[in-house]
mmCIF file of C-alpha atoms in Angstrom:
data_model
loop_
_atom_site.group_PDB
_atom_site.id
_atom_site.type_symbol
_atom_site.label_atom_id
_atom_site.label_comp_id
_atom_site.label_asym_id
_atom_site.label_seq_id
_atom_site.Cartn_x
_atom_site.Cartn_y
_atom_site.Cartn_z
ATOM 1 C CA MET A 122 -78.000 119.938 -30.156
ATOM 2 C CA PHE A 123 -81.738 121.239 -30.305
ATOM 3 C CA VAL A 124 -82.885 117.799 -31.667
ATOM 4 C CA LYS A 125 -81.066 115.905 -28.865
ATOM 5 C CA ARG A 126 -82.428 118.150 -26.215
ATOM 6 C CA ASN A 127 -85.971 117.717 -27.598
ATOM 7 C CA ILE A 128 -85.698 113.917 -27.598
ATOM 8 C CA LEU A 129 -84.402 114.057 -24.039
ATOM 9 C CA ASN A 130 -87.160 116.264 -23.009
ATOM 10 C CA LYS A 131 -89.705 113.693 -24.634
ATOM 11 C CA VAL A 132 -88.104 110.821 -22.976
ATOM 12 C CA THR A 133 -88.016 112.576 -19.595
ATOM 13 C CA SER A 134 -91.704 113.571 -20.024
ATOM 14 C CA THR A 135 -92.594 109.891 -20.952
ATOM 15 C CA ILE A 136 -90.760 108.616 -17.935
ATOM 16 C CA SER A 137 -92.591 111.085 -15.641
ATOM 17 C CA TYR A 138 -95.970 110.187 -17.120
ATOM 18 C CA VAL A 139 -95.267 106.437 -16.694
ATOM 19 C CA ILE A 140 -94.156 107.074 -13.034
ATOM 20 C CA TYR A 141 -97.300 109.354 -12.386
ATOM 21 C CA LEU A 142 -99.564 106.827 -14.095
ATOM 22 C CA GLY A 143 -98.054 104.017 -11.933
ATOM 23 C CA MET A 144 -98.501 105.955 -8.766
ATOM 24 C CA VAL A 145 -102.245 106.570 -9.667
ATOM 25 C CA VAL A 146 -102.712 102.708 -10.501
ATOM 26 C CA ILE A 147 -101.048 101.706 -7.143
ATOM 27 C CA LEU A 148 -103.040 104.332 -5.353
ATOM 28 C CA PHE A 149 -106.321 103.036 -6.888
ATOM 29 C CA ASP A 150 -105.314 99.294 -6.624
ATOM 30 C CA VAL A 151 -103.884 99.151 -3.070
ATOM 31 C CA VAL A 152 -105.553 101.996 -1.178
ATOM 32 C CA ILE A 153 -108.870 102.422 -2.743
ATOM 33 C CA MET A 154 -109.712 98.880 -4.139
ATOM 34 C CA HIS A 155 -107.892 96.779 -1.470
ATOM 35 C CA GLU A 156 -107.839 98.851 1.758
ATOM 36 C CA LEU A 157 -111.020 100.858 1.492
ATOM 37 C CA LEU A 158 -113.358 98.695 -0.646
ATOM 38 C CA GLY A 159 -111.924 95.260 0.260
ATOM 39 C CA PHE A 160 -111.333 93.713 -3.030
ATOM 40 C CA GLY A 161 -108.443 91.405 -3.533
ATOM 41 C CA TYR A 162 -107.305 87.995 -2.388
ATOM 42 C CA PRO A 163 -109.541 86.133 0.326
ATOM 43 C CA SER A 164 -107.994 86.879 3.646
ATOM 44 C CA HIS A 165 -109.086 83.594 5.146
ATOM 45 C CA TYR A 166 -106.078 81.889 3.403
ATOM 46 C CA GLU A 167 -103.649 83.936 5.484
ATOM 47 C CA GLN A 168 -102.858 82.369 8.917
ATOM 48 C CA GLU A 169 -101.618 85.364 10.762
ATOM 49 C CA ASN A 170 -104.877 86.044 12.478
ATOM 50 C CA ILE A 171 -106.853 85.039 15.516
ATOM 51 C CA PHE A 172 -108.609 81.988 14.101
ATOM 52 C CA ARG A 173 -105.741 80.247 11.946
ATOM 53 C CA TYR A 174 -102.566 81.021 13.728
ATOM 54 C CA PRO A 175 -99.648 79.031 12.572
ATOM 55 C CA ALA A 176 -98.910 75.928 14.688
ATOM 56 C CA PRO A 177 -96.323 73.175 14.119
ATOM 57 C CA TYR A 178 -97.475 69.829 12.898
ATOM 58 C CA VAL A 179 -101.168 70.715 12.977
ATOM 59 C CA GLU A 180 -100.772 73.658 10.586
ATOM 60 C CA PHE A 181 -102.858 76.080 12.497
ATOM 61 C CA THR A 182 -104.839 76.675 15.675
ATOM 62 C CA GLY A 183 -106.500 79.777 17.084
ATOM 63 C CA LYS A 184 -104.086 82.467 18.517
ATOM 64 C CA PRO A 185 -103.325 81.775 22.125
ATOM 65 C CA TYR A 186 -104.797 83.934 24.720
ATOM 66 C CA THR A 187 -106.926 85.791 22.172
ATOM 67 C CA LYS A 188 -110.760 85.901 21.757
ATOM 68 C CA GLY A 189 -111.311 83.327 24.734
ATOM 69 C CA HIS A 190 -108.595 80.957 23.494
ATOM 70 C CA ASN A 191 -106.462 79.165 25.954
ATOM 71 C CA GLU A 192 -102.732 78.779 26.116
ATOM 72 C CA TYR A 193 -102.765 76.280 23.298
ATOM 73 C CA GLY A 194 -104.930 78.354 21.030
ATOM 74 C CA PHE A 195 -108.212 76.425 21.611
ATOM 75 C CA ARG A 196 -111.519 77.819 22.598
ATOM 76 C CA GLY A 197 -112.331 77.562 26.376
ATOM 77 C CA SER A 198 -110.347 75.942 29.238
ATOM 78 C CA SER A 199 -107.661 73.366 28.676
ATOM 79 C CA PHE A 200 -107.226 70.004 30.417
ATOM 80 C CA LYS A 201 -105.007 71.939 32.921
ATOM 81 C CA GLU A 202 -108.207 73.213 34.546
ATOM 82 C CA SER A 203 -109.762 69.654 34.848
ATOM 83 C CA LYS A 204 -109.836 67.685 38.119
ATOM 84 C CA PRO A 205 -108.328 64.121 38.437
ATOM 85 C CA SER A 206 -111.939 62.792 39.152
ATOM 86 C CA ASP A 207 -113.274 64.193 35.883
ATOM 87 C CA LEU A 208 -114.271 62.138 32.876
ATOM 88 C CA LYS A 209 -111.991 63.805 30.370
ATOM 89 C CA VAL A 210 -113.095 64.249 26.842
ATOM 90 C CA ALA A 211 -111.122 65.811 23.968
ATOM 91 C CA PHE A 212 -113.531 67.052 21.251
ATOM 92 C CA PHE A 213 -112.146 67.774 17.869
ATOM 93 C CA GLY A 214 -113.984 69.609 15.042
ATOM 94 C CA GLY A 215 -113.862 72.461 12.553
ATOM 95 C CA SER A 216 -115.903 75.632 12.669
ATOM 96 C CA THR A 217 -119.133 73.722 13.451
ATOM 97 C CA GLY A 218 -117.527 72.607 16.658
ATOM 98 C CA TYR A 219 -115.868 75.928 17.441
ATOM 99 C CA TRP A 220 -118.789 78.275 17.011
ATOM 100 C CA GLY A 221 -121.848 78.381 19.390
ATOM 101 C CA ASN A 222 -123.150 79.863 22.669
ATOM 102 C CA PRO A 223 -122.691 77.344 24.079
ATOM 103 C CA SER A 224 -120.567 75.298 21.543
ATOM 104 C CA ILE A 225 -121.546 71.657 20.791
ATOM 105 C CA ALA A 226 -118.619 70.427 22.983
ATOM 106 C CA LYS A 227 -119.887 72.534 25.974
ATOM 107 C CA ILE A 228 -123.523 71.020 25.485
ATOM 108 C CA VAL A 229 -122.031 67.532 25.496
ATOM 109 C CA GLU A 230 -120.138 68.208 28.707
ATOM 110 C CA LYS A 231 -123.500 69.452 30.379
ATOM 111 C CA GLU A 232 -125.385 66.538 29.030
ATOM 112 C CA LEU A 233 -123.029 63.746 29.904
ATOM 113 C CA GLU A 234 -122.861 65.048 33.439
ATOM 114 C CA LYS A 235 -126.638 64.659 33.665
ATOM 115 C CA LEU A 236 -126.800 61.291 31.901
ATOM 116 C CA LEU A 237 -123.753 59.811 33.664
ATOM 117 C CA GLY A 238 -124.230 61.514 37.008
ATOM 118 C CA ASP A 239 -120.617 62.222 37.061
ATOM 119 C CA SER A 240 -118.127 65.105 36.783
ATOM 120 C CA VAL A 241 -117.167 65.652 33.149
ATOM 121 C CA PHE A 242 -114.612 68.003 31.527
ATOM 122 C CA VAL A 243 -114.773 68.486 27.764
ATOM 123 C CA ALA A 244 -111.739 70.296 26.246
ATOM 124 C CA ASN A 245 -112.735 71.732 22.817
ATOM 125 C CA TYR A 246 -109.891 71.325 20.269
ATOM 126 C CA SER A 247 -112.048 72.551 17.459
ATOM 127 C CA VAL A 248 -110.341 74.886 15.080
ATOM 128 C CA ILE A 249 -112.002 76.912 12.173
ATOM 129 C CA SER A 250 -111.348 75.385 8.829
ATOM 130 C CA SER A 251 -109.345 72.381 10.238
ATOM 131 C CA ASN A 252 -110.007 68.825 9.191
ATOM 132 C CA HIS A 253 -109.675 65.404 10.823
ATOM 133 C CA ARG A 254 -106.031 64.866 9.341
ATOM 134 C CA GLN A 255 -104.892 67.792 11.226
ATOM 135 C CA HIS A 256 -107.037 66.586 14.250
ATOM 136 C CA LEU A 257 -105.132 63.278 13.967
ATOM 137 C CA HIS A 258 -101.748 65.184 14.407
ATOM 138 C CA GLY A 259 -103.461 67.064 17.211
ATOM 139 C CA ILE A 260 -104.061 63.844 19.330
ATOM 140 C CA ILE A 261 -100.294 63.279 19.310
ATOM 141 C CA GLU A 262 -99.323 66.875 19.935
ATOM 142 C CA TYR A 263 -101.779 67.905 22.844
ATOM 143 C CA LEU A 264 -103.232 64.788 24.406
ATOM 144 C CA PRO A 265 -100.786 62.175 25.934
ATOM 145 C CA ASN A 266 -99.706 64.303 28.776
ATOM 146 C CA PHE A 267 -103.160 64.959 29.780
ATOM 147 C CA LYS A 268 -104.364 61.234 29.654
ATOM 148 C CA PRO A 269 -107.895 61.903 28.360
ATOM 149 C CA ASP A 270 -110.493 59.241 28.685
ATOM 150 C CA LEU A 271 -112.328 59.759 25.322
ATOM 151 C CA VAL A 272 -111.433 61.502 22.081
ATOM 152 C CA VAL A 273 -114.262 62.677 19.924
ATOM 153 C CA PHE A 274 -114.068 63.571 16.251
ATOM 154 C CA TYR A 275 -117.049 65.541 14.960
ATOM 155 C CA GLY A 276 -117.062 66.522 11.231
ATOM 156 C CA GLY A 277 -117.389 65.335 7.727
ATOM 157 C CA TYR A 278 -117.759 68.516 5.675
ATOM 158 C CA ASN A 279 -114.129 69.767 6.017
ATOM 159 C CA GLU A 280 -112.878 66.281 5.097
ATOM 160 C CA THR A 281 -114.996 66.023 1.904
ATOM 161 C CA VAL A 282 -116.672 68.985 0.199
ATOM 162 C CA GLN A 283 -114.389 71.727 1.610
ATOM 163 C CA SER A 284 -111.540 70.062 -0.202
ATOM 164 C CA ALA A 285 -113.452 70.594 -3.654
ATOM 165 C CA ILE A 286 -113.594 74.233 -2.746
ATOM 166 C CA TYR A 287 -110.049 75.018 -1.610
ATOM 167 C CA ASP A 288 -106.906 72.781 -1.626
ATOM 168 C CA PRO A 289 -108.456 69.746 -3.529
ATOM 169 C CA ARG A 290 -105.818 67.267 -2.113
ATOM 170 C CA PRO A 291 -107.545 64.737 0.345
ATOM 171 C CA GLY A 292 -106.494 65.377 3.757
ATOM 172 C CA TYR A 293 -104.473 68.725 3.098
ATOM 173 C CA PRO A 294 -105.264 71.770 5.146
ATOM 174 C CA PHE A 295 -107.606 73.998 3.359
ATOM 175 C CA ASN A 296 -104.918 76.597 2.715
ATOM 176 C CA TYR A 297 -101.821 74.512 2.386
ATOM 177 C CA PHE A 298 -101.322 75.482 -1.218
ATOM 178 C CA TYR A 299 -101.154 79.249 -0.273
ATOM 179 C CA ARG A 300 -99.441 79.051 3.155
ATOM 180 C CA SER A 301 -96.892 76.412 2.350
ATOM 181 C CA GLU A 302 -96.430 76.348 -1.348
ATOM 182 C CA THR A 303 -96.848 79.981 -2.509
ATOM 183 C CA SER A 304 -93.657 82.135 -2.559
ATOM 184 C CA PRO A 305 -93.375 85.076 -0.008
ATOM 185 C CA PHE A 306 -93.072 87.523 -3.071
ATOM 186 C CA ILE A 307 -96.432 86.256 -4.692
ATOM 187 C CA LYS A 308 -98.068 86.456 -1.229
ATOM 188 C CA LEU A 309 -96.904 90.080 -0.774
ATOM 189 C CA LEU A 310 -98.406 91.016 -4.195
ATOM 190 C CA LEU A 311 -101.676 89.098 -3.753
ATOM 191 C CA GLU A 312 -102.233 90.482 -0.190
ATOM 192 C CA ASN A 313 -101.846 94.017 -1.201
ATOM 193 C CA SER A 314 -102.935 94.214 -4.727
ATOM 194 C CA ALA A 315 -106.747 94.027 -5.300
ATOM 195 C CA ILE A 316 -106.239 93.607 -9.034
ATOM 196 C CA LEU A 317 -103.768 90.737 -8.734
ATOM 197 C CA GLY A 318 -105.658 89.236 -5.789
ATOM 198 C CA GLU A 319 -109.016 89.184 -7.794
ATOM 199 C CA ILE A 320 -107.064 87.740 -10.968
ATOM 200 C CA ASP A 321 -105.800 84.759 -8.930
ATOM 201 C CA GLU A 322 -109.177 84.235 -7.229
ATOM 202 C CA GLN A 323 -110.707 83.785 -10.671
ATOM 203 C CA PHE A 324 -107.987 82.117 -12.657
ATOM 204 C CA GLY A 325 -105.449 80.728 -9.978
ATOM 205 C CA VAL A 326 -102.470 81.772 -12.117
ATOM 206 C CA PHE A 327 -100.137 83.132 -9.350
ATOM 207 C CA THR A 328 -100.686 80.424 -6.707
ATOM 208 C CA GLY A 329 -101.213 77.522 -8.978
ATOM 209 C CA ILE A 330 -104.528 76.412 -7.441
ATOM 210 C CA ASN A 331 -106.247 75.916 -10.770
ATOM 211 C CA LYS A 332 -103.464 73.502 -11.841
ATOM 212 C CA LEU A 333 -104.030 71.621 -8.593
ATOM 213 C CA ARG A 334 -107.791 71.395 -9.317
ATOM 214 C CA GLU A 335 -106.918 70.246 -12.883
ATOM 215 C CA MET A 336 -104.701 67.416 -11.555
ATOM 216 C CA GLN A 337 -107.065 66.456 -8.688
ATOM 217 C CA ARG A 338 -110.256 66.877 -10.608
ATOM 218 C CA PRO A 339 -112.758 67.422 -7.549
ATOM 219 C CA TYR A 340 -116.045 65.591 -7.774
ATOM 220 C CA SER A 341 -114.839 63.138 -10.339
ATOM 221 C CA ASP A 342 -115.578 59.535 -9.410
ATOM 222 C CA SER A 343 -111.642 58.988 -8.713
ATOM 223 C CA TRP A 344 -111.580 62.228 -6.475
ATOM 224 C CA ASN A 345 -114.728 61.294 -4.432
ATOM 225 C CA THR A 346 -113.477 57.727 -3.914
ATOM 226 C CA ARG A 347 -110.042 59.121 -2.719
ATOM 227 C CA ILE A 348 -111.837 61.708 -0.406
ATOM 228 C CA ALA A 349 -113.934 58.885 1.210
ATOM 229 C CA ASN A 350 -111.002 56.564 1.572
ATOM 230 C CA ASN A 351 -108.946 59.265 3.259
ATOM 231 C CA TYR A 352 -111.802 60.060 5.616
ATOM 232 C CA PHE A 353 -112.003 56.415 6.838
ATOM 233 C CA GLU A 354 -108.201 55.969 6.949
ATOM 234 C CA THR A 355 -107.821 59.046 9.142
ATOM 235 C CA LEU A 356 -110.431 57.714 11.407
ATOM 236 C CA PHE A 357 -108.710 54.319 11.650
ATOM 237 C CA LEU A 358 -105.463 55.874 12.517
ATOM 238 C CA ALA A 359 -106.964 58.221 15.000
ATOM 239 C CA ASN A 360 -108.562 55.306 16.711
ATOM 240 C CA LYS A 361 -105.325 53.472 16.974
ATOM 241 C CA VAL A 362 -103.254 56.452 18.077
ATOM 242 C CA THR A 363 -105.893 57.229 20.718
ATOM 243 C CA ASN A 364 -105.936 53.558 22.028
ATOM 244 C CA THR A 365 -102.135 54.015 22.922
ATOM 245 C CA ILE A 366 -103.043 56.741 25.441
ATOM 246 C CA TYR A 367 -103.384 55.726 29.083
ATOM 247 C CA SER A 368 -106.690 56.450 30.600
ATOM 248 C CA ARG A 369 -107.438 56.380 34.374
ATOM 249 C CA ARG A 370 -111.179 55.691 33.671
ATOM 250 C CA PHE A 371 -110.962 53.324 30.831
ATOM 251 C CA GLY A 372 -107.437 51.812 30.917
ATOM 252 C CA GLN A 373 -106.831 53.034 27.605
ATOM 253 C CA ALA A 374 -108.344 56.076 25.961
ATOM 254 C CA LYS A 375 -111.370 55.352 23.650
ATOM 255 C CA PHE A 376 -112.164 57.068 20.231
ATOM 256 C CA LEU A 377 -115.471 57.978 18.721
ATOM 257 C CA ALA A 378 -116.232 59.905 15.551
ATOM 258 C CA PHE A 379 -119.398 61.401 14.240
ATOM 259 C CA TYR A 380 -120.247 62.104 10.597
ATOM 260 C CA GLN A 381 -122.029 65.515 10.635
ATOM 261 C CA PRO A 382 -124.955 67.046 8.730
ATOM 262 C CA TYR A 383 -124.318 69.256 5.786
ATOM 263 C CA GLN A 384 -126.090 70.195 2.590
ATOM 264 C CA VAL A 385 -124.555 67.788 0.230
ATOM 265 C CA PRO A 386 -123.830 68.965 -3.398
ATOM 266 C CA ILE A 387 -125.440 66.707 -6.046
ATOM 267 C CA GLU A 388 -121.780 65.907 -7.172
ATOM 268 C CA PHE A 389 -120.945 64.234 -4.056
ATOM 269 C CA LEU A 390 -124.192 62.902 -3.243
ATOM 270 C CA SER A 391 -123.698 59.167 -4.232
ATOM 271 C CA LYS A 392 -120.386 59.176 -2.410
ATOM 272 C CA HIS A 393 -122.098 60.640 0.573
ATOM 273 C CA TYR A 394 -124.569 57.809 0.747
ATOM 274 C CA ASP A 395 -121.552 55.371 0.257
ATOM 275 C CA ILE A 396 -119.833 56.900 3.357
ATOM 276 C CA LYS A 397 -123.067 56.479 5.381
ATOM 277 C CA LYS A 398 -123.350 52.792 4.343
ATOM 278 C CA HIS A 399 -119.651 52.164 5.200
ATOM 279 C CA ILE A 400 -119.899 53.818 8.585
ATOM 280 C CA HIS A 401 -121.653 50.795 9.903
ATOM 281 C CA ASN A 402 -118.514 48.714 9.351
ATOM 282 C CA HIS A 403 -116.830 50.614 12.025
ATOM 283 C CA GLU A 404 -117.647 50.342 15.610
ATOM 284 C CA TYR A 405 -116.160 53.735 16.477
ATOM 285 C CA VAL A 406 -117.878 55.747 13.756
ATOM 286 C CA PHE A 407 -121.380 56.976 14.133
ATOM 287 C CA ASP A 408 -123.735 58.637 11.387
ATOM 288 C CA VAL A 409 -125.571 61.744 12.740
ATOM 289 C CA SER A 410 -125.800 63.355 9.247
ATOM 290 C CA SER A 411 -129.642 63.161 9.394
ATOM 291 C CA GLU A 412 -130.045 64.834 12.729
ATOM 292 C CA TYR A 413 -131.195 68.101 11.353
ATOM 293 C CA ASP A 414 -133.708 66.588 8.836
ATOM 294 C CA SER A 415 -136.659 67.390 10.951
ATOM 295 C CA LEU A 416 -135.588 70.949 11.712
ATOM 296 C CA GLY A 417 -135.737 72.201 8.170
ATOM 297 C CA LYS A 418 -133.353 74.202 5.892
ATOM 298 C CA ASP A 419 -133.896 77.441 7.676
ATOM 299 C CA ILE A 420 -131.364 76.227 10.484
ATOM 300 C CA TYR A 421 -128.508 76.539 7.856
ATOM 301 C CA SER A 422 -126.825 79.813 7.316
ATOM 302 C CA ASP A 423 -124.716 78.251 4.443
ATOM 303 C CA ILE A 424 -123.763 74.828 3.283
ATOM 304 C CA VAL A 425 -122.687 73.468 6.756
ATOM 305 C CA HIS A 426 -123.144 76.113 9.514
ATOM 306 C CA VAL A 427 -126.277 76.101 11.447
ATOM 307 C CA ASN A 428 -128.128 78.059 14.238
ATOM 308 C CA GLN A 429 -128.050 77.626 18.056
ATOM 309 C CA GLN A 430 -131.251 75.378 18.031
ATOM 310 C CA ALA A 431 -129.419 72.815 15.746
ATOM 311 C CA ARG A 432 -126.393 72.990 17.839
ATOM 312 C CA ASP A 433 -128.269 72.267 20.935
ATOM 313 C CA SER A 434 -129.995 69.327 19.185
ATOM 314 C CA MET A 435 -126.656 67.982 18.051
ATOM 315 C CA GLY A 436 -124.973 68.294 21.488
ATOM 316 C CA VAL A 437 -127.815 66.296 23.105
ATOM 317 C CA ARG A 438 -127.615 63.719 20.506
ATOM 318 C CA LEU A 439 -124.037 63.155 20.715
ATOM 319 C CA ALA A 440 -124.160 62.869 24.534
ATOM 320 C CA ASN A 441 -126.757 60.350 24.353
ATOM 321 C CA ILE A 442 -124.796 58.151 21.922
ATOM 322 C CA ILE A 443 -121.657 58.572 23.895
ATOM 323 C CA THR A 444 -123.455 57.415 27.095
ATOM 324 C CA ASP A 445 -125.060 54.416 25.364
ATOM 325 C CA VAL A 446 -121.723 53.452 24.223
ATOM 326 C CA ILE A 447 -119.912 53.653 27.486
ATOM 327 C CA ARG A 448 -122.467 51.538 29.127
ATOM 328 C CA GLU A 449 -123.150 48.990 26.473
ATOM 329 C CA ARG A 450 -119.416 48.368 25.987
ATOM 330 C CA GLY A 451 -118.782 48.385 29.817
ATOM 331 C CA TRP A 452 -115.879 50.879 29.651
ATOM 332 C CA LEU A 453 -116.529 52.264 33.099
ATOM 333 C CA THR A 454 -115.982 48.819 34.630
ATOM 334 C CA THR A 455 -112.450 48.459 33.078
ATOM 335 C CA ALA A 456 -111.205 51.428 35.106
ATOM 336 C CA LYS A 457 -107.680 51.039 36.529
ATOM 337 C CA SER A 458 -107.337 50.418 40.350
ATOM 338 C CA ASP A 459 -105.493 53.705 40.789
ATOM 339 C CA TYR A 460 -108.476 55.740 39.836
#
């Protein structure tokens, strides 16, 4: 009896110790490392925040009625605020189109009014981390009822190099592997455990991101080619879809895309130059990737984001190109009689 009681006491003591140790580990992991020190899985993969709020078909927008977002989740006023007489421009981009005081979209609006001597309304549909494949769906979801005259895509980085860093599948939203393909239980662990979050950030064992990268092989010749092909295919489709929308100014809405500047990694440099060459085969695509060359490297805060001086320069450049295209192609002369 004494021996049994002694064994029982040891088992009970061991269990108590394990529970106590587990509580200490959880306290250290969840409360100290995660909550207080900020270690763990990157929060930008989560969409339940003001910049990447879940939205059907386009994957995410900004959160409506928050941080200056309109009822659709986009920065600034929506087309509901425009006047019937306005030249209506829908501007799509990622964070480089979203940020700024003013943003590139707002600069384009102001410059177009001066250059065309007309009232212009630019609705900014830029969403942080979004890419042109999402913007293609955005045309269908948000524009037909407003009958814009012009749709502008400004991007290039999120459509190419961003895919090498995050979800590597061409055209996929940057966090698709996490939001749509990672189980709720794994998300719960990663979003609350600094230890597990850091492990997956390094090795991708829980979300499977490393397996995706092994399959896609970012920066390989094959991947670079698929990325470039997806870029041009997306612009081709965006042009076709845009042209189906009725425009009071032009008869049918017009589409223009601009390939933006970014600091190109050496692994993608050759394909970057191929993209620049191929742009000249498309009358609706323009290469502005050298616009910042004279401003120096100091304008960049990272691989793609720039200061306000650069945004101002880009906004003026885009407005000048758009004005030249409108005039040279005689779009204003094709306006419908009910304008």
